[in-house]
Coordinates of C-alpha atoms and ligand atoms in Angstrom, one line a residue:
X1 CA -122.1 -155.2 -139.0
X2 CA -119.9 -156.5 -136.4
X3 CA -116.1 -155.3 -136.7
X4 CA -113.5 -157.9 -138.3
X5 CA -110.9 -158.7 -135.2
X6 CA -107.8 -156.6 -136.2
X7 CA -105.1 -159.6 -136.3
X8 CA -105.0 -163.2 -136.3
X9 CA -105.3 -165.0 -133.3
X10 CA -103.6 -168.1 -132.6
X11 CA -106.1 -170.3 -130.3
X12 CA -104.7 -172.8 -127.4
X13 CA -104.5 -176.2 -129.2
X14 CA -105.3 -179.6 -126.8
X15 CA -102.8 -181.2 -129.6
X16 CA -99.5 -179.5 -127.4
X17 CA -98.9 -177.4 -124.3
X18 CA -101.2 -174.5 -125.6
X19 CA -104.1 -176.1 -124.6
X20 CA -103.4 -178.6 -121.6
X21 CA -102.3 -178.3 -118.4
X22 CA -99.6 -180.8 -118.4
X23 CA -96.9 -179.7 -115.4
X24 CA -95.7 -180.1 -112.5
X25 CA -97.7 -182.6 -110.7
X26 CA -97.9 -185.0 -113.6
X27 CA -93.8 -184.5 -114.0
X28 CA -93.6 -184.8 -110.0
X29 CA -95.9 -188.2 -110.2
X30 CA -93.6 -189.7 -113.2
X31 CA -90.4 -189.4 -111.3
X32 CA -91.7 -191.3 -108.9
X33 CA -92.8 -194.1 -110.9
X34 CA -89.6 -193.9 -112.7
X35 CA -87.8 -194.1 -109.6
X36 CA -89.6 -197.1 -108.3
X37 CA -88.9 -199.2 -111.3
X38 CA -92.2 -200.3 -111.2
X39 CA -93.9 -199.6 -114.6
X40 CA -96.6 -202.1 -114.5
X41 CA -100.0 -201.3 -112.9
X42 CA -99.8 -204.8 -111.3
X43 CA -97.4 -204.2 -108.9
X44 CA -97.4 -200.4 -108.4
X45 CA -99.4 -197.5 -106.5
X46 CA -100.7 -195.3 -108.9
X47 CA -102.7 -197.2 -111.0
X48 CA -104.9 -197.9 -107.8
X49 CA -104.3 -194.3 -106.8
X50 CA -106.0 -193.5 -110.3
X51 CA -109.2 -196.0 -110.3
X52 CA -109.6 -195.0 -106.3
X53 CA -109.5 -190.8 -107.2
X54 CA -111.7 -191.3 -110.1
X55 CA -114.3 -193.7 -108.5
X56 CA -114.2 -191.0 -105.5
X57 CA -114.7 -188.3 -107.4
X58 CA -117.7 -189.6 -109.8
X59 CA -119.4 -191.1 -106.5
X60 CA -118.8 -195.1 -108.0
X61 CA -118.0 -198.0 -106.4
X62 CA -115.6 -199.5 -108.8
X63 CA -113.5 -197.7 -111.6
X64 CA -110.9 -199.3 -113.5
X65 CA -108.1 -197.4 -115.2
X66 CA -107.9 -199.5 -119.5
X67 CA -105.8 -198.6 -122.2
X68 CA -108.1 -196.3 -124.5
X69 CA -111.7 -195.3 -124.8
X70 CA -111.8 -198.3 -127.2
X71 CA -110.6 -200.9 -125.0
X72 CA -113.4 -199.2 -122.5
X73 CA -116.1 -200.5 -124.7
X74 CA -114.4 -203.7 -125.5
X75 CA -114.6 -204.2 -121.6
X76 CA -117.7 -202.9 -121.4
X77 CA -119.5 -205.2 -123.6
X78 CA -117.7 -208.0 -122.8
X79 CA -118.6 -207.5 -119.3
X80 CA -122.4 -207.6 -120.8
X81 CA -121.3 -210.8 -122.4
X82 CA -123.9 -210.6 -125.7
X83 CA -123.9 -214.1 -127.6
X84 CA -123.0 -213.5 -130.6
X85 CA -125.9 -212.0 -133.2
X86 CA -127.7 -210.4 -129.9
X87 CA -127.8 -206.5 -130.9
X88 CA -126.5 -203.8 -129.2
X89 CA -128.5 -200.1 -129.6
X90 CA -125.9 -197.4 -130.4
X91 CA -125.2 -194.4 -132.3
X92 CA -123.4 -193.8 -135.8
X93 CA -122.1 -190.2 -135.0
X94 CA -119.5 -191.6 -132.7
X95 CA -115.7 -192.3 -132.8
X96 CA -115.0 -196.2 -134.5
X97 CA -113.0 -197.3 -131.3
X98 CA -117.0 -197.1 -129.8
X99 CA -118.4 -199.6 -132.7
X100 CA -115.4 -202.3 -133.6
X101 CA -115.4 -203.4 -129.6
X102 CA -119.3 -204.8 -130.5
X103 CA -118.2 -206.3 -133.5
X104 CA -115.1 -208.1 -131.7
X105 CA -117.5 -209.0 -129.5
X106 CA -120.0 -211.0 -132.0
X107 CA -122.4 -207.9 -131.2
X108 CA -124.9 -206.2 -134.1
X109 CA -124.8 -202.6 -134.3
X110 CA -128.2 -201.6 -134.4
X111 CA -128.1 -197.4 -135.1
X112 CA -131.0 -195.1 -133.5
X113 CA -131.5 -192.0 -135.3
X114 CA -130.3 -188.8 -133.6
X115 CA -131.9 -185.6 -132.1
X116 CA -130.3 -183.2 -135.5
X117 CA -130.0 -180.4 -132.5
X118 CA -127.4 -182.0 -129.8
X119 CA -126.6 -185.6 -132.1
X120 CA -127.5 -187.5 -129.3
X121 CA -129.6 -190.6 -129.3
X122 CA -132.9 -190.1 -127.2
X123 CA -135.4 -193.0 -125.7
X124 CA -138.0 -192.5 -128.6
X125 CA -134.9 -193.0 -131.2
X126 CA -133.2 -196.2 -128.7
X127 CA -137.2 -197.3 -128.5
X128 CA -137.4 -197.8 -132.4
X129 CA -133.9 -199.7 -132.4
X130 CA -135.1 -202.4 -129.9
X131 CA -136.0 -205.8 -130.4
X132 CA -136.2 -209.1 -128.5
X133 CA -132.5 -209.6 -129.6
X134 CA -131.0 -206.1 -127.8
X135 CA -128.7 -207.0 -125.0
X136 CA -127.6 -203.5 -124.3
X137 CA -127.9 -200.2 -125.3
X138 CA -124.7 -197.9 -125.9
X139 CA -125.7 -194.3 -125.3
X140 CA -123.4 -191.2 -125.9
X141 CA -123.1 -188.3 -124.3
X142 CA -121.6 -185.9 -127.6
X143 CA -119.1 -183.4 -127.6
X144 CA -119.6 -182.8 -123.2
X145 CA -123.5 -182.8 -123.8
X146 CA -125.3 -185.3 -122.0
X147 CA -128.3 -187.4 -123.2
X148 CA -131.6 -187.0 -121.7
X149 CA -130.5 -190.1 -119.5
X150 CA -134.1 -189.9 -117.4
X151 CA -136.5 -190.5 -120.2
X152 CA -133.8 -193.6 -121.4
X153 CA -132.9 -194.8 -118.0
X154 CA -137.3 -195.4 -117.7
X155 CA -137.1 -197.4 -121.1
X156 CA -134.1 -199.6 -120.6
X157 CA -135.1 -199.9 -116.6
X158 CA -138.7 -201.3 -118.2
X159 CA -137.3 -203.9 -120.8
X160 CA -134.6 -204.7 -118.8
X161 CA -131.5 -203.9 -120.7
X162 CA -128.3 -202.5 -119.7
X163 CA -127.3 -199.1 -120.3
X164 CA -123.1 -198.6 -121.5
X165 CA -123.0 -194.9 -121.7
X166 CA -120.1 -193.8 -123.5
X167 CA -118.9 -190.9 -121.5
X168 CA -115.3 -190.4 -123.9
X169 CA -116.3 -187.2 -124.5
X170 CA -118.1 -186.1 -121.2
X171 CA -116.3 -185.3 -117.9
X172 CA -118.0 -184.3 -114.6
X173 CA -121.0 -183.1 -116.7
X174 CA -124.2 -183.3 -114.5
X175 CA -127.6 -185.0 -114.5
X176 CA -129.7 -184.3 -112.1
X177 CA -127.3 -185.1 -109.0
X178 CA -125.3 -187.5 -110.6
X179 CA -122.2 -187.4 -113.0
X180 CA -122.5 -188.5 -117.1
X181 CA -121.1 -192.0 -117.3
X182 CA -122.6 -193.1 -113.4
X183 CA -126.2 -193.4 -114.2
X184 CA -126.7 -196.5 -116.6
X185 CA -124.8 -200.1 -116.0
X186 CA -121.3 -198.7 -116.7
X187 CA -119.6 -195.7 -118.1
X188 CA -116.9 -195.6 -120.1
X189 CA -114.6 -192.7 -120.6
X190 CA -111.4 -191.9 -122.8
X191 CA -107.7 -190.6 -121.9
X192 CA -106.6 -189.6 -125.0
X193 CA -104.9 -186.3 -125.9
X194 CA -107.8 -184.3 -126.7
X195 CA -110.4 -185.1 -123.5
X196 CA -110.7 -183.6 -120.9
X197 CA -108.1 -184.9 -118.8
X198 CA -105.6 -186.9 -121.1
X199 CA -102.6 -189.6 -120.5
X200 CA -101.8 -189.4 -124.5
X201 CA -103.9 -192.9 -124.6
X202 CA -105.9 -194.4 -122.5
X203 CA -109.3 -195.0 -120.5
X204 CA -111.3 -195.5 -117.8
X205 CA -114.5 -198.1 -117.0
X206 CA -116.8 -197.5 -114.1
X207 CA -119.6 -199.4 -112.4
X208 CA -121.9 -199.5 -109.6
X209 CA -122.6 -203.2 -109.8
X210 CA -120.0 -205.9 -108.3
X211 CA -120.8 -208.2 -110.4
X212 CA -119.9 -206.4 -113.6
X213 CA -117.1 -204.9 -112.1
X214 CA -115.5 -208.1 -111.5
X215 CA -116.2 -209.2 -115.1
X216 CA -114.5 -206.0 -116.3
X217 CA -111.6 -205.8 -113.8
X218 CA -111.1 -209.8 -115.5
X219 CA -111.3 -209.1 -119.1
X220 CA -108.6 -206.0 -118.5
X221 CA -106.1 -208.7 -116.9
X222 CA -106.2 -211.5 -119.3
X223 CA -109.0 -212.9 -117.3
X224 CA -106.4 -214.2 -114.8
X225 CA -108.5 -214.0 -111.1
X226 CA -105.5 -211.7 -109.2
X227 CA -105.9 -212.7 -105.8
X228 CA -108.2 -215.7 -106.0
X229 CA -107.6 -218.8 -104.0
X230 CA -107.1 -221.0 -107.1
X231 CA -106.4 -218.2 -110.0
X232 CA -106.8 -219.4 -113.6
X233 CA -107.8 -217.4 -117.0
X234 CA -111.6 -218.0 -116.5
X235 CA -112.4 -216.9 -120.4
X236 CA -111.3 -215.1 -123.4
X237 CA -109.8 -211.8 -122.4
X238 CA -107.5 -209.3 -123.4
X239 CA -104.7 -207.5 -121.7
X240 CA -106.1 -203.9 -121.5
X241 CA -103.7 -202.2 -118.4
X242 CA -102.6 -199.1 -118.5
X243 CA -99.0 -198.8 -117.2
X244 CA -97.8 -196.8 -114.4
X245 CA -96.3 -194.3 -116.1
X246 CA -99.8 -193.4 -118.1
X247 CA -101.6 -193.7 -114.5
X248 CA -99.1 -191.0 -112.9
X249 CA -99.9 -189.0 -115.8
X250 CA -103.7 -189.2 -115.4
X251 CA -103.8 -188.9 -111.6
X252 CA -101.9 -185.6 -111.7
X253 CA -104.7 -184.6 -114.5
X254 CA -107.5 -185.9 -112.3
X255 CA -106.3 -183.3 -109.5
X256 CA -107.0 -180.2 -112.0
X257 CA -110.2 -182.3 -114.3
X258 CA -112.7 -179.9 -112.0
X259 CA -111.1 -176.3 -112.7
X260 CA -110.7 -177.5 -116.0
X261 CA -114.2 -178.3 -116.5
X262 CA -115.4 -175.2 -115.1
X263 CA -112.9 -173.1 -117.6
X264 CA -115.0 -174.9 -120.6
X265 CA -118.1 -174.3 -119.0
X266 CA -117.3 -170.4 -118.4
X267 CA -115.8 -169.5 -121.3
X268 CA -118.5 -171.4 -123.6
X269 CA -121.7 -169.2 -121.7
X270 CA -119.5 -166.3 -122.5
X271 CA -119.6 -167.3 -126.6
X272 CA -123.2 -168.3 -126.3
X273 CA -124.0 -164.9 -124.8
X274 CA -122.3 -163.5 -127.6
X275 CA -123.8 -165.3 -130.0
X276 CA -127.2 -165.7 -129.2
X277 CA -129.7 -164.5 -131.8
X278 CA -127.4 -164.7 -134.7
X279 CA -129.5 -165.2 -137.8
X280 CA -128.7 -168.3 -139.6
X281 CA -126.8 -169.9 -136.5
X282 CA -127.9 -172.0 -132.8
X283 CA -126.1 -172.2 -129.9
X284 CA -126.1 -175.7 -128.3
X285 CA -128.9 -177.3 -126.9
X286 CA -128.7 -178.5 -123.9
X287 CA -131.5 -180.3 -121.2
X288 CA -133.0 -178.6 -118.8
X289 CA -131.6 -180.8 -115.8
X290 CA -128.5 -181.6 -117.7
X291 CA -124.6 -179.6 -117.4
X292 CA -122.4 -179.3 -120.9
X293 CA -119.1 -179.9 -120.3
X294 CA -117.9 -178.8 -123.6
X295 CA -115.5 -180.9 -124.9
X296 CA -116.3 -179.4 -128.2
X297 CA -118.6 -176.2 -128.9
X298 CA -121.0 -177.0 -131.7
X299 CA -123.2 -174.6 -133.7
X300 CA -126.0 -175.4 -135.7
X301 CA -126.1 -174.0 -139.1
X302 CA -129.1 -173.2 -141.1
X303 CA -128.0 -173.8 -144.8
X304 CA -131.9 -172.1 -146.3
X305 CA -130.0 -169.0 -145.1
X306 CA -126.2 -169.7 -145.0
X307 CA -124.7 -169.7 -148.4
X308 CA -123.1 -173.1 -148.5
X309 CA -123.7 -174.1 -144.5
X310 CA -121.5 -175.6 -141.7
X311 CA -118.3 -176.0 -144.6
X312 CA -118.2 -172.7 -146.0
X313 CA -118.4 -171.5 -142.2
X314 CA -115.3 -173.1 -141.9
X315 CA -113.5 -172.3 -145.1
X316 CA -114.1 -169.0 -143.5
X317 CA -113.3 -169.4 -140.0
X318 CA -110.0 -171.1 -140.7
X319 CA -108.8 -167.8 -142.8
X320 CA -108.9 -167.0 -138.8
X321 CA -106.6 -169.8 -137.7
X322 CA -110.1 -171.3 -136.2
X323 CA -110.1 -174.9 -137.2
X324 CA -113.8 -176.1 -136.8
X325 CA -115.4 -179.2 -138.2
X326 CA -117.7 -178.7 -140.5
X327 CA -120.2 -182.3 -140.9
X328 CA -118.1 -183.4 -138.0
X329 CA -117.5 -187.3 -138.6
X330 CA -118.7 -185.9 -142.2
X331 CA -120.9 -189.6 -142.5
X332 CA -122.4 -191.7 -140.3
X333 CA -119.8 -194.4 -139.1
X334 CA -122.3 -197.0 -140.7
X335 CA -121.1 -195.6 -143.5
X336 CA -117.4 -196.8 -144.2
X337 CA -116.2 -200.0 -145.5
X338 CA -116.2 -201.9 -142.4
X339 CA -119.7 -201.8 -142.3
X340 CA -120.5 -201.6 -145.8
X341 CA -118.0 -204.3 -147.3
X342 CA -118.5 -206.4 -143.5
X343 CA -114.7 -206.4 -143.5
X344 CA -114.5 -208.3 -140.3
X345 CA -112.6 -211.8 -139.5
X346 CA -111.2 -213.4 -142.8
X347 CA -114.5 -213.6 -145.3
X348 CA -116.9 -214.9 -142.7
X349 CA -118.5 -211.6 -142.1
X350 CA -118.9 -212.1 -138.7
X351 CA -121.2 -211.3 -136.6
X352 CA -123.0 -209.7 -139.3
X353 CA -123.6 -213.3 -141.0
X354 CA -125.4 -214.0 -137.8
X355 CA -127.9 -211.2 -137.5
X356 CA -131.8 -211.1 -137.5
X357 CA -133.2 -210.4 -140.5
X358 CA -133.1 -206.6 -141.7
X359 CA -131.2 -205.6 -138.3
X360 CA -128.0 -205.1 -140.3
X361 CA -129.8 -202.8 -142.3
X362 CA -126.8 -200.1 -143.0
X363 CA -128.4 -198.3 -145.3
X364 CA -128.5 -194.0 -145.0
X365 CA -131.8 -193.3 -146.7
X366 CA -133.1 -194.7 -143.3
X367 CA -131.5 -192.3 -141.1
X368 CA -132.5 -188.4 -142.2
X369 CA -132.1 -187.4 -139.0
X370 CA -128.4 -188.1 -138.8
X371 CA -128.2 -187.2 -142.1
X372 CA -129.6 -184.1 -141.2
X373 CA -127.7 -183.4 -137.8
X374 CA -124.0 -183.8 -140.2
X375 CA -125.0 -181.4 -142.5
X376 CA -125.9 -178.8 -140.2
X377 CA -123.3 -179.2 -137.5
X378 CA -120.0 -176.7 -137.1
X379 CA -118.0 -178.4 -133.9
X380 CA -115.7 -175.5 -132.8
X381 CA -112.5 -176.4 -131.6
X382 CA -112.6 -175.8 -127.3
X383 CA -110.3 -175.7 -124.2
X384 CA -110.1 -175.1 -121.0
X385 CA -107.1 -172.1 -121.6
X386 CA -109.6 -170.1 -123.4
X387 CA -109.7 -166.5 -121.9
X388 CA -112.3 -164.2 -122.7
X389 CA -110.0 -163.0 -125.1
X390 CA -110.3 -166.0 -127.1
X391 CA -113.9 -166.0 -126.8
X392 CA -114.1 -162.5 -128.1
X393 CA -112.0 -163.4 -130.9
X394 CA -114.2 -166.4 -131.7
X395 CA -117.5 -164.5 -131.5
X396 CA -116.2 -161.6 -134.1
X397 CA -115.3 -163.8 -136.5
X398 CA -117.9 -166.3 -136.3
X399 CA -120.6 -163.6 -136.5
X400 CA -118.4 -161.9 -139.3
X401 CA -118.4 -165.2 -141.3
X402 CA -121.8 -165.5 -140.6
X403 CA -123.4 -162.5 -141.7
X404 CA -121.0 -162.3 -145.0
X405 CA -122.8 -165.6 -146.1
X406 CA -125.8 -165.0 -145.2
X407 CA -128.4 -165.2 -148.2
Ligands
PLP1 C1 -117.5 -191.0 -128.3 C2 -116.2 -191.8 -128.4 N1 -116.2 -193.1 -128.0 C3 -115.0 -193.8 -128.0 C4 -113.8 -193.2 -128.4 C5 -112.6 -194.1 -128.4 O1 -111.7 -193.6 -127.6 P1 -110.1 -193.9 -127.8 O2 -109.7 -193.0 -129.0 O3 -109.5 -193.5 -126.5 O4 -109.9 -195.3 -128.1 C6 -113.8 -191.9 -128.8 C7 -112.5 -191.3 -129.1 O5 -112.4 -190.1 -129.5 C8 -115.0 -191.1 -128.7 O6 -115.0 -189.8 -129.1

């Protein structure tokens, strides 16, 4: 039996300064601003410091800084420019702010079942969801684990659709020799107070390809053309700046987003060692060319051995001041009322009054998979303070909880 830890731990928390590394750079950066007087990202430097750190850093040609992972979509997919009732390929284990952005857009969610080991999306899931309507494909890289971008780079590169990976969860995580978020048409990334690097709210959008990057740079400024010859709001666009004050923030995050990283990445092969070969319990899964980045660290729990699975884990975990996720989103985001009731503009129900026959098909008994990856998943709170005192903690009394359920 392993030994119970002897007292109560209290974990680093990414909700305060516990768990982020907030200080003196960020502090240094906002004085600045606030002595400048220049809050708005028009007129002042560190806006364009940000995008021109963040695009060197990832190895892109164009990143612009947005004001949430949301609005990163929104631009995104607007940058795509679906007519409305085209379909968009995405998953429905993923944050809301990464589905209402296609609906705004006139966009059909169509949902590809999930690998029930990482929750990600793979090619032979997106290759099921496609049809002669899909304009894009939305892929997410969950909880710092990367999809298995070759095998669905090769499928969208042969149909010809774009790739939007959602990256709001996935920092500096590698495939291959490239970054999460860098490999498909744009990457989108979010800035809010529990990523990896955070401004309290906000985003980033990047892109290789000029001609999407001067799309998305226009629907982030109201679509007015900023240094054109004859500037005028070209189309229907939002504004989606972050200000000056959130930039200086991020920038002095960006300067510490690699030794954070590798904190995560340390201290969760330290759990994993510890953990391995626990019966009832997996460690993540990750691809063979592929880096996690751990924004979260998620166990799979067998519930044939573990009397009442990922929740009563929890119940048991949080005794321990360890506040996991049991079913993490709990359903899949198909699931609530927006979808199910097509609560959208007025009583139109747009787009979804628009959409091809059976491709608004929300309906769960199609998705076991997803189904299946909810039930089974614990996401462990992570941070890039842990110590390998923390780690310690968390192995004891996950393998405690563990073995007093076990059937
Ligand atoms: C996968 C994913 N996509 C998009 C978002 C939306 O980001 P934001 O909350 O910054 O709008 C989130 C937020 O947590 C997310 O986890």
């Amino acid at each position: 039996m392993t030994a119970q830890p002897e007292k109560i731990m209290n974990l680093p928390s990414d909700q305060d300064s516990t768990g982020r590394t907030l200080g003196d750079a960020e502090l240094g950066y906002l004085r600045e601003v606030i002595e400048s007087g220049t809050l708005t990202t028009t007129k002042g430097r560190f806006g364009k410091a940000l995008e021109g750190a963040f695009a060197e850093k990832f190895g892109v040609k164009h990143a612009f800084a947005c004001a949430s992972g949301s609005a990163a979509i929104h631009i995104a997919v607007a940058a795509v420019n679906p007519n409305p009732g085209d379909e968009i390929v995405t998953t429905s284990i993923t944050d809301m702010g990464a589905l209402t952005p296609l609906l705004y857009r006139g966009a059909i969610p169509v949902f590809a079942e999930v690998d029930t080991k990482t929750l990600n999306v793979t090619a032979r899931s997106i290759e099921n969801a496609l049809s002669e309507r899909t304009k894009a494909i939305i892929v997410t890289h969950l909880f710092g684990n990367p999809c298995e971008m070759d095998e669905i780079m090769e499928l969208a590169n042969d149909r010809g659709i774009p790739v939007i990976e959602d990256s709001a969860q996935t920092f500096l995580a590698k495939v291959g020799d490239d970054y999460a978020g860098t490999i498909g048409a744009i990457g989108c990334f979010s800035l809010q107070q529990g990523k990896h690097m955070t401004t309290g709210e906000g985003g980033m959008v990047v892109t290789n390809d000029d001609a999407l990057a001067r799309r998305m740079f226009l629907y982030i400024n109201k679509a007015w053309g900023y240094g054109d010859k004859n500037p005028d709001h070209y189309f229907m666009a939002l504004n989606y700046r972050l200000s000056e004050l959130q930039a200086a923030v991020a920038l002095g995050q960006l300067e510490k987003l690699e030794s954070s990283v590798q904190n995560r990445i340390r201290t969760a092969n330290v759990l994993t060692d510890m953990l391995n070969g626990t019966d009832g319990i997996e460690t993540p899964k990750v691809a063979e060319n592929a880096s996690h980045v751990y924004w979260k660290y998620c166990l799979t729990v067998d519930d044939s051995k573990i009397q009442g699975g990922s929740v009563a884990m929890a119940g048991l975990l949080k005794e321990k001041n360890i506040f996991s996720a049991p079913r993490y989103i709990v359903k899949p985001a198909f699931m609530c009322q927006v979808f199910q009731e097509k609560n959208t503009l007025g009583d139109s129900q747009f787009p979804f009054n628009l959409a091809r026959e059976g491709a608004a098909d929300y309906r769960i008994e199609n998705f076991p998979a997803t189904v299946k990856a909810l039930n089974d998943v614990l996401v462990l709170p992570w941070n890039e303070k842990y110590n390998d005192e923390h780690v310690k903690y968390i192995a004891q009394c996950v393998k405690t909880a563990t073995e007093s359920l076990l059937k």
